[in-house]
């Protein structure tokens, strides 16, 4: 072995390895993505427009004609609705995560990251953490809009914060689905389409906007076991937003929505993080 080769190996940066290195690398990538988002504020603005439109449309257009439980009160529906809007907002961030990773792949940025001595999963973890920060900001603004249109909570601050933590956990878990989609498709446009097309049936065949008890039997069973529905039901209980006369379905996730929400989110997170990191490694090989 030549002296030149030995010197190159000595000077080449090496990762320290382990969890500590992975955390450091992930935070560096997250910071890079947050700086990028701050320089493109329209990304955040456009991410807010859609949920605000849903709040206004469902509150003022459909609010007086949709029955939930034994109530037809627009105020009761307004409070019933907001947990569904919050959950839809955090899951729709999936498309943004997928498009961002697909864009980095398309521009060759991911290839540059692969050449660096960093943990393999750090690129994806950093991206999803940055998306989590953006989702948190979006939820804060959306909660303010909800309060303006009449949404109220009727439980203590601890339960309310737990509800928002469940929402963020669900959103973070779904961002890994977006990461896998972004690594699989060839263009950001395909990642956006692929990230949204399956979310519409997931969110609408649920208890987000209507009382699942009023659905046809086969749709009701799907809605009751939908991971999305578990988080929505948990948030309604934690926010105190279940309307008078509401009958809780007999399905286990609806009877134990907080536990079901955590279990569903953790399962989705573990499965899709594993698949996404494996996809990243195989593409790097």
Tab-separated table of C-alpha atoms in Angstrom:
chain	number	residue	atom	x	y	z
A	1	UNK	CA	0.000	0.000	0.000
A	2	UNK	CA	1.417	3.400	-1.015
A	3	UNK	CA	1.984	6.288	1.365
A	4	UNK	CA	-0.453	8.398	-0.654
A	5	UNK	CA	-3.250	5.886	-0.121
A	6	UNK	CA	-2.505	5.669	3.595
A	7	UNK	CA	-2.552	9.470	3.900
A	8	UNK	CA	-5.892	9.684	2.069
A	9	UNK	CA	-7.434	7.135	4.390
A	10	UNK	CA	-6.060	8.929	7.402
A	11	UNK	CA	-7.411	12.294	6.285
A	12	UNK	CA	-10.810	11.004	5.135
A	13	UNK	CA	-13.582	11.945	7.576
A	14	UNK	CA	-15.095	9.018	9.386
A	15	UNK	CA	-18.423	8.809	11.147
A	16	UNK	CA	-18.238	8.096	14.856
A	17	UNK	CA	-21.081	5.620	14.420
A	18	UNK	CA	-23.875	4.673	16.722
A	19	UNK	CA	-26.983	6.489	17.829
A	20	UNK	CA	-25.140	9.700	18.745
A	21	UNK	CA	-23.779	10.127	15.231
A	22	UNK	CA	-27.155	9.329	13.701
A	23	UNK	CA	-28.879	11.955	15.861
A	24	UNK	CA	-26.273	14.607	15.028
A	25	UNK	CA	-26.482	13.892	11.308
A	26	UNK	CA	-30.283	13.920	11.377
A	27	UNK	CA	-30.341	17.296	13.127
A	28	UNK	CA	-27.917	18.745	10.571
A	29	UNK	CA	-30.154	17.606	7.708
A	30	UNK	CA	-33.252	18.865	9.524
A	31	UNK	CA	-31.619	22.275	9.962
A	32	UNK	CA	-30.745	22.365	6.271
A	33	UNK	CA	-34.362	21.639	5.308
A	34	UNK	CA	-35.744	24.207	7.748
A	35	UNK	CA	-33.448	26.884	6.329
A	36	UNK	CA	-34.635	25.937	2.860
A	37	UNK	CA	-38.276	26.195	3.926
A	38	UNK	CA	-37.690	29.613	5.500
A	39	UNK	CA	-36.320	30.852	2.182
A	40	UNK	CA	-39.392	29.608	0.321
A	41	UNK	CA	-42.279	30.918	2.495
A	42	UNK	CA	-44.855	30.076	-0.159
A	43	UNK	CA	-44.355	26.409	0.771
A	44	UNK	CA	-45.767	27.136	4.215
A	45	UNK	CA	-48.447	29.510	2.927
A	46	UNK	CA	-49.791	27.055	0.359
A	47	UNK	CA	-49.747	24.338	3.016
A	48	UNK	CA	-52.103	26.489	5.102
A	49	UNK	CA	-54.562	27.420	2.353
A	50	UNK	CA	-56.131	23.995	1.876
A	51	UNK	CA	-56.968	23.220	5.548
A	52	UNK	CA	-58.311	26.747	6.053
A	53	UNK	CA	-60.550	26.268	3.008
A	54	UNK	CA	-61.815	22.970	4.446
A	55	UNK	CA	-62.584	24.663	7.766
A	56	UNK	CA	-64.556	27.448	6.095
A	57	UNK	CA	-66.390	25.216	3.601
A	58	UNK	CA	-67.436	22.512	6.039
A	59	UNK	CA	-68.278	25.006	8.774
A	60	UNK	CA	-70.417	27.398	6.773
A	61	UNK	CA	-71.567	25.335	3.781
A	62	UNK	CA	-72.249	21.917	5.311
A	63	UNK	CA	-72.365	22.709	9.019
A	64	UNK	CA	-76.081	23.361	9.166
A	65	UNK	CA	-77.126	20.243	7.267
A	66	UNK	CA	-74.989	17.448	8.741
A	67	UNK	CA	-76.263	15.594	11.797
A	68	UNK	CA	-73.789	14.197	14.329
A	69	UNK	CA	-75.120	12.064	17.147
A	70	UNK	CA	-78.474	13.479	18.123
A	71	UNK	CA	-77.568	17.072	17.284
A	72	UNK	CA	-78.054	19.236	14.208
A	73	UNK	CA	-76.541	22.301	15.872
A	74	UNK	CA	-73.968	24.081	13.662
A	75	UNK	CA	-71.859	24.726	16.777
A	76	UNK	CA	-71.831	21.029	17.716
A	77	UNK	CA	-70.820	20.093	14.179
A	78	UNK	CA	-68.132	22.784	14.187
A	79	UNK	CA	-66.533	21.260	17.266
A	80	UNK	CA	-67.020	17.723	15.923
A	81	UNK	CA	-65.378	18.696	12.640
A	82	UNK	CA	-62.148	20.256	13.857
A	83	UNK	CA	-60.428	17.068	15.031
A	84	UNK	CA	-60.969	15.658	11.533
A	85	UNK	CA	-59.550	18.785	9.878
A	86	UNK	CA	-56.509	18.712	12.162
A	87	UNK	CA	-55.873	15.039	11.385
A	88	UNK	CA	-56.355	15.563	7.655
A	89	UNK	CA	-53.868	18.430	7.712
A	90	UNK	CA	-51.086	16.427	9.371
A	91	UNK	CA	-51.565	13.443	7.061
A	92	UNK	CA	-51.689	15.544	3.891
A	93	UNK	CA	-48.158	16.694	4.753
A	94	UNK	CA	-47.193	13.242	3.417
A	95	UNK	CA	-47.312	14.566	-0.132
A	96	UNK	CA	-44.911	17.390	0.711
A	97	UNK	CA	-42.431	15.003	2.309
A	98	UNK	CA	-42.487	12.720	-0.711
A	99	UNK	CA	-42.143	15.588	-3.181
A	100	UNK	CA	-39.216	17.080	-1.244
A	101	UNK	CA	-37.258	13.827	-1.200
A	102	UNK	CA	-38.074	13.126	-4.852
A	103	UNK	CA	-36.844	16.634	-5.723
A	104	UNK	CA	-33.569	16.028	-3.880
A	105	UNK	CA	-33.197	12.717	-5.714
A	106	UNK	CA	-33.945	14.368	-9.057
A	107	UNK	CA	-31.345	17.097	-8.479
A	108	UNK	CA	-28.667	14.646	-7.351
A	109	UNK	CA	-28.507	16.028	-3.822
A	110	UNK	CA	-29.148	12.621	-2.288
A	111	UNK	CA	-26.147	11.239	-4.191
A	112	UNK	CA	-23.969	13.914	-2.606
A	113	UNK	CA	-25.241	12.996	0.850
A	114	UNK	CA	-24.397	9.361	0.154
A	115	UNK	CA	-20.760	10.299	-0.471
A	116	UNK	CA	-20.471	11.812	3.009
A	117	UNK	CA	-19.511	9.860	6.155
A	118	UNK	CA	-22.942	10.055	7.730
A	119	UNK	CA	-25.567	7.669	9.056
A	120	UNK	CA	-27.629	6.168	6.233
A	121	UNK	CA	-30.992	6.974	7.766
A	122	UNK	CA	-30.048	10.524	8.724
A	123	UNK	CA	-31.050	12.070	5.395
A	124	UNK	CA	-34.581	10.714	5.665
A	125	UNK	CA	-34.893	11.320	9.401
A	126	UNK	CA	-33.726	14.911	9.015
A	127	UNK	CA	-36.232	15.520	6.253
A	128	UNK	CA	-39.129	14.066	8.233
A	129	UNK	CA	-38.148	16.048	11.353
A	130	UNK	CA	-38.166	19.268	9.326
A	131	UNK	CA	-41.611	18.359	7.995
A	132	UNK	CA	-42.728	17.738	11.570
A	133	UNK	CA	-41.691	21.277	12.537
A	134	UNK	CA	-43.614	22.691	9.576
A	135	UNK	CA	-46.646	20.583	10.489
A	136	UNK	CA	-46.494	21.900	14.065
A	137	UNK	CA	-46.528	25.495	12.847
A	138	UNK	CA	-49.412	24.705	10.510
A	139	UNK	CA	-51.415	23.168	13.370
A	140	UNK	CA	-50.851	26.238	15.550
A	141	UNK	CA	-52.146	28.571	12.845
A	142	UNK	CA	-55.038	26.257	12.021
A	143	UNK	CA	-56.047	26.063	15.682
A	144	UNK	CA	-56.167	29.857	15.731
A	145	UNK	CA	-58.435	29.883	12.672
A	146	UNK	CA	-60.636	27.233	14.292
A	147	UNK	CA	-61.033	29.380	17.387
A	148	UNK	CA	-62.052	32.310	15.195
A	149	UNK	CA	-64.855	30.316	13.528
A	150	UNK	CA	-66.169	29.095	16.880
A	151	UNK	CA	-64.284	25.915	17.825
A	152	UNK	CA	-63.910	25.448	21.570
A	153	UNK	CA	-62.315	22.838	23.833
A	154	UNK	CA	-63.998	21.629	27.009
A	155	UNK	CA	-61.195	19.720	28.711
A	156	UNK	CA	-58.078	20.710	30.649
A	157	UNK	CA	-54.888	21.862	28.973
A	158	UNK	CA	-53.147	18.537	29.604
A	159	UNK	CA	-55.709	16.596	27.590
A	160	UNK	CA	-55.696	19.201	24.821
A	161	UNK	CA	-51.906	19.021	24.508
A	162	UNK	CA	-52.078	15.219	24.451
A	163	UNK	CA	-54.533	15.444	21.589
A	164	UNK	CA	-52.166	17.607	19.568
A	165	UNK	CA	-49.265	15.263	20.380
A	166	UNK	CA	-51.283	12.365	18.969
A	167	UNK	CA	-51.883	14.399	15.823
A	168	UNK	CA	-48.174	15.139	15.432
A	169	UNK	CA	-47.285	11.483	16.020
A	170	UNK	CA	-49.722	10.461	13.286
A	171	UNK	CA	-48.323	13.121	10.943
A	172	UNK	CA	-44.734	12.039	11.606
A	173	UNK	CA	-45.614	8.393	10.984
A	174	UNK	CA	-47.306	9.268	7.690
A	175	UNK	CA	-44.322	11.383	6.614
A	176	UNK	CA	-42.345	8.141	6.383
A	177	UNK	CA	-44.890	6.835	3.892
A	178	UNK	CA	-44.166	9.994	1.897
A	179	UNK	CA	-40.425	9.345	2.225
A	180	UNK	CA	-40.841	5.867	0.768
A	181	UNK	CA	-42.946	7.222	-2.098
A	182	UNK	CA	-40.365	9.954	-2.787
A	183	UNK	CA	-37.576	7.365	-3.011
A	184	UNK	CA	-39.619	5.124	-5.289
A	185	UNK	CA	-40.889	7.511	-7.978
A	186	UNK	CA	-38.798	9.424	-10.506
A	187	UNK	CA	-40.129	12.983	-10.305
A	188	UNK	CA	-41.488	15.377	-7.642
A	189	UNK	CA	-44.760	15.636	-9.595
A	190	UNK	CA	-45.249	11.873	-9.391
A	191	UNK	CA	-44.442	11.964	-5.667
A	192	UNK	CA	-47.092	14.633	-5.078
A	193	UNK	CA	-49.730	12.646	-6.972
A	194	UNK	CA	-48.692	9.388	-5.339
A	195	UNK	CA	-48.767	11.012	-1.926
A	196	UNK	CA	-52.312	12.347	-2.309
A	197	UNK	CA	-54.262	9.810	-4.344
A	198	UNK	CA	-54.589	7.280	-1.512
A	199	UNK	CA	-55.101	9.915	1.196
A	200	UNK	CA	-58.501	11.032	-0.073
A	201	UNK	CA	-60.259	7.675	0.465
A	202	UNK	CA	-58.359	7.214	3.735
A	203	UNK	CA	-59.588	10.514	5.157
A	204	UNK	CA	-63.095	10.502	3.721
A	205	UNK	CA	-63.930	6.865	4.563
A	206	UNK	CA	-63.473	7.726	8.211
A	207	UNK	CA	-65.190	9.543	11.033
A	208	UNK	CA	-63.468	12.834	10.185
A	209	UNK	CA	-66.394	14.688	8.633
A	210	UNK	CA	-69.474	12.610	9.411
A	211	UNK	CA	-70.700	10.271	12.122
A	212	UNK	CA	-69.534	6.795	11.074
A	213	UNK	CA	-72.706	5.328	12.602
A	214	UNK	CA	-74.634	6.819	9.677
A	215	UNK	CA	-72.548	5.020	7.030
A	216	UNK	CA	-73.555	1.787	5.265
A	217	UNK	CA	-72.422	-1.255	7.239
A	218	UNK	CA	-69.380	-2.197	5.157
A	219	UNK	CA	-68.114	1.395	5.041
A	220	UNK	CA	-68.727	1.816	8.765
A	221	UNK	CA	-66.485	-1.149	9.586
A	222	UNK	CA	-63.715	0.286	7.383
A	223	UNK	CA	-64.059	3.677	9.009
A	224	UNK	CA	-63.998	2.245	12.534
A	225	UNK	CA	-60.729	0.360	11.925
A	226	UNK	CA	-59.128	3.142	9.920
A	227	UNK	CA	-55.934	4.373	11.701
A	228	UNK	CA	-56.978	7.901	10.813
A	229	UNK	CA	-60.326	7.461	12.599
A	230	UNK	CA	-58.660	6.325	15.825
A	231	UNK	CA	-56.695	9.571	16.111
A	232	UNK	CA	-59.743	11.665	15.236
A	233	UNK	CA	-61.853	9.907	17.860
A	234	UNK	CA	-59.083	10.254	20.460
A	235	UNK	CA	-58.784	13.986	19.801
A	236	UNK	CA	-62.539	14.506	20.067
A	237	UNK	CA	-62.521	12.859	23.467
A	238	UNK	CA	-59.448	14.787	24.620
A	239	UNK	CA	-60.833	18.104	23.346
A	240	UNK	CA	-64.297	17.423	24.762
A	241	UNK	CA	-65.814	17.727	21.287
A	242	UNK	CA	-68.173	14.742	21.218
A	243	UNK	CA	-71.685	16.096	20.525
A	244	UNK	CA	-74.716	15.396	22.760
A	245	UNK	CA	-76.296	12.033	22.032
A	246	UNK	CA	-73.227	10.687	20.232
A	247	UNK	CA	-73.084	6.887	20.367
A	248	UNK	CA	-69.550	5.477	20.424
A	249	UNK	CA	-69.238	2.515	18.015
A	250	UNK	CA	-68.528	-0.917	19.487
A	251	UNK	CA	-65.311	-1.445	17.488
A	252	UNK	CA	-62.233	-1.735	19.725
A	253	UNK	CA	-60.363	1.275	18.211
A	254	UNK	CA	-63.376	3.499	18.874
A	255	UNK	CA	-63.759	2.252	22.449
A	256	UNK	CA	-60.042	2.747	23.175
A	257	UNK	CA	-59.094	5.493	20.693
A	258	UNK	CA	-56.051	6.908	22.525
A	259	UNK	CA	-54.343	3.525	22.801
A	260	UNK	CA	-55.413	2.603	19.262
A	261	UNK	CA	-54.056	5.898	17.927
A	262	UNK	CA	-50.655	5.350	19.531
A	263	UNK	CA	-50.465	1.720	18.374
A	264	UNK	CA	-51.449	2.520	14.774
A	265	UNK	CA	-48.998	5.429	14.569
A	266	UNK	CA	-46.096	3.431	16.018
A	267	UNK	CA	-46.773	0.483	13.700
A	268	UNK	CA	-46.902	2.754	10.640
A	269	UNK	CA	-43.752	4.569	11.773
A	270	UNK	CA	-41.718	1.406	12.379
A	271	UNK	CA	-42.838	-0.364	9.196
A	272	UNK	CA	-42.419	2.523	6.772
A	273	UNK	CA	-39.224	3.879	8.329
A	274	UNK	CA	-37.704	0.419	7.928
A	275	UNK	CA	-38.857	0.184	4.310
A	276	UNK	CA	-37.725	3.724	3.463
A	277	UNK	CA	-34.243	3.308	4.962
A	278	UNK	CA	-33.875	-0.048	3.238
A	279	UNK	CA	-34.908	1.556	-0.064
A	280	UNK	CA	-32.373	4.327	0.491
A	281	UNK	CA	-29.592	1.837	1.220
A	282	UNK	CA	-30.402	-0.352	-1.773
A	283	UNK	CA	-30.387	2.689	-4.054
A	284	UNK	CA	-27.012	3.672	-2.625
A	285	UNK	CA	-25.494	0.264	-3.194
